[in-house]
Amino acid sequence: MTSAALRRDEDGAPVVATARAALYLRVSTGRQADSDLSIPDQRRQIEGYCLSRGWEVTAEFVEPGNTATDDRRPAFQAMIDAAMQKPSPFNIILVHSFSRFFRDQFQFEFYVRKLAKNGVKLISITQDLGDDPMSVMMRQIMTLFDEYQSKENGKHTLRAMKENARQGFWNGARAPIGYRVVAAGERGAKIKKKLEIDPIQAETVRRIYRMALNGVDNKGPMGLKSIATWLNENNIRTRDGGRWGLGAVHQVLTRTTYIGQHRFNTRDHKTKTPKPESEHAVMEVPAIVSEAEFEAVQRSLKARSPKMMPPMAVGGPTLLTGICFCACCGGAMTLRTGTSSVGREYRYYTCSTKARQGATGCPGITVPMDRLNEAVVDHLEARLLDPARLEALMDQILERRDEWVNQRREHVADLERRATEAEAKLKRLYDAIENGVIDVNDPSLKDRITELTATRDQAKGDSERALAHIVKIGPAITPETLRAFAAALRKKLRNGDGTFARDQIRAVAQRVEVVSRKEVRIRGLRSELLRTLTAASGVEAAVLGVRAFEPKWRTRHDSNV
């Protein structure tokens, strides 16, 4: 490369034009940028290269902490935009090595050719090549090797980060709501970090789970939109002070981090597509909710999902639509209507397979809707609401009551300690202002006072709510209270107009299988049955944390109690 380029003026006479160069300086990570070594060294060497050739440096583009595997780099795009101007403010782009420009061979060649069309050339000061075919081939080999080396480095880095997560250490990024990052020790020059529960935000997470399972004041489970609306209306904000949306609530309710299993490497960082579970690294963290709560929420979300159950089955008028199935073929029992000779309308549950394909598809039966509805509700009343059976079911809950109360009292103590610490810091801050140690005009003073005041007030409020939640457990459950509860729930199962309480039925019976005109199997998740009973009786808190040892219950089997 020469220090000047020939061009011709309007009369055709040759004119010498000095080369104009733009410097592109890049490091891959923020840590390298903070060290302030690599970029100054690149600048020094490139400027010396220009000085030795008499080139004019007209622009400089610095990329601190961005990878060269893609073109999503602000300084890079600004440089390309400037280079594509007509005329371009520079005709040479100088880099320390080709890997500073790109570590993707295809993209590298794309941008080199794009620049060349506008008369801009890319030059590496440590890999100076010509324009002949042999030099072009060597450049392509170098960039291909850079791409391979980048992928190998990424593979080894990811392997190390996965192992770091398995050992219980945090790899960076922002902690999920309900947690905060704390130092856990040093290993060489690196400070290892872990997640610990943030007492203030953790109570918000627990509240979201309680609303998903039992609603506000035990008025019934709430969906994502209802939860987000309630949080926003009650001025309970996200960690950043923003408003809750469906996505944020859904993430809280589906993240296994809250049961002590934070998953790392779940998505591809480029395409955002989910990775197979075999590639996940599970990091153990302190749990905020119990596994029983988490699993119950997952079942609730699954049951509400339009992919699992059509909206008509959730909001339609028919009692058993969506949960009634033919025991012969497994197909859904759907509603059919007919009219007698005198004009009376009849309604039936019919096997959908038989209705579509006839008896050759399924020999299923047709059952009058009123008879099946009455039979299901009568059986649930007689079987599930027997006080002796309820007492056996509640024994396991009462055994865990004291353990739950102790855990919540420890949580209240953490919140009170957090409020006390914030109050003490505020007092010391005010004392320092009075003594003239701190300038009242300091712009950061107001923000600090606001932050400490918000921390104190929220900790106090959450402490009071958590304490009130413990008090709501109420007195010990006795056989008398169980009998009263059974009588009250019997009334709830039937509405005043003679219809049935649809939500109550679906809460305790998730599947009704019609075997014959005289036999029906009612299936349901035992944990959902327990939670429904306790929520309706006003002892919702006592069930929290209780595992369901039987995956399903069947009304005809005494062993389920």
CSV table of C-alpha atoms in Angstrom, one decimal, residues 12 22 34 50 61 141 199 206 244 251-252 258 261 270 294 300 322 381 394 402 417 425 431 452 495 541 550:
chain,number,residue,atom,x,y,z
A,12,GLY,CA,-7.9,14.7,-16.8
A,22,ALA,CA,-10.8,5.3,10.0
A,34,ASP,CA,-12.6,-1.5,32.0
A,50,CYS,CA,-0.7,5.6,9.8
A,61,PHE,CA,-14.9,4.0,16.2
A,141,ILE,CA,-8.6,-18.8,5.6
A,199,PRO,CA,-37.1,-10.6,52.1
A,206,ARG,CA,-45.4,-15.6,47.6
A,244,TRP,CA,-47.0,-5.8,36.2
A,251,GLN,CA,-42.6,-15.9,34.5
A,252,VAL,CA,-42.9,-15.8,38.3
A,258,TYR,CA,-38.6,-20.3,43.3
A,261,GLN,CA,-33.8,-25.0,41.2
A,270,LYS,CA,-28.7,-15.7,19.7
A,294,PHE,CA,-45.4,-24.8,42.5
A,300,SER,CA,-53.8,-24.7,37.3
A,322,GLY,CA,-64.3,-30.5,29.1
A,381,GLU,CA,-71.4,-34.8,48.5
A,394,MET,CA,-56.9,-32.9,57.3
A,402,ASP,CA,-46.6,-25.6,63.2
A,417,ARG,CA,-34.8,-6.7,60.6
A,425,LYS,CA,-29.4,4.1,58.2
A,431,ASP,CA,-27.6,12.9,62.1
A,452,LEU,CA,-34.1,3.9,52.2
A,495,ASN,CA,-76.8,-22.8,43.7
A,541,ALA,CA,-52.4,-21.1,54.9
A,550,GLU,CA,-50.9,-40.0,46.0
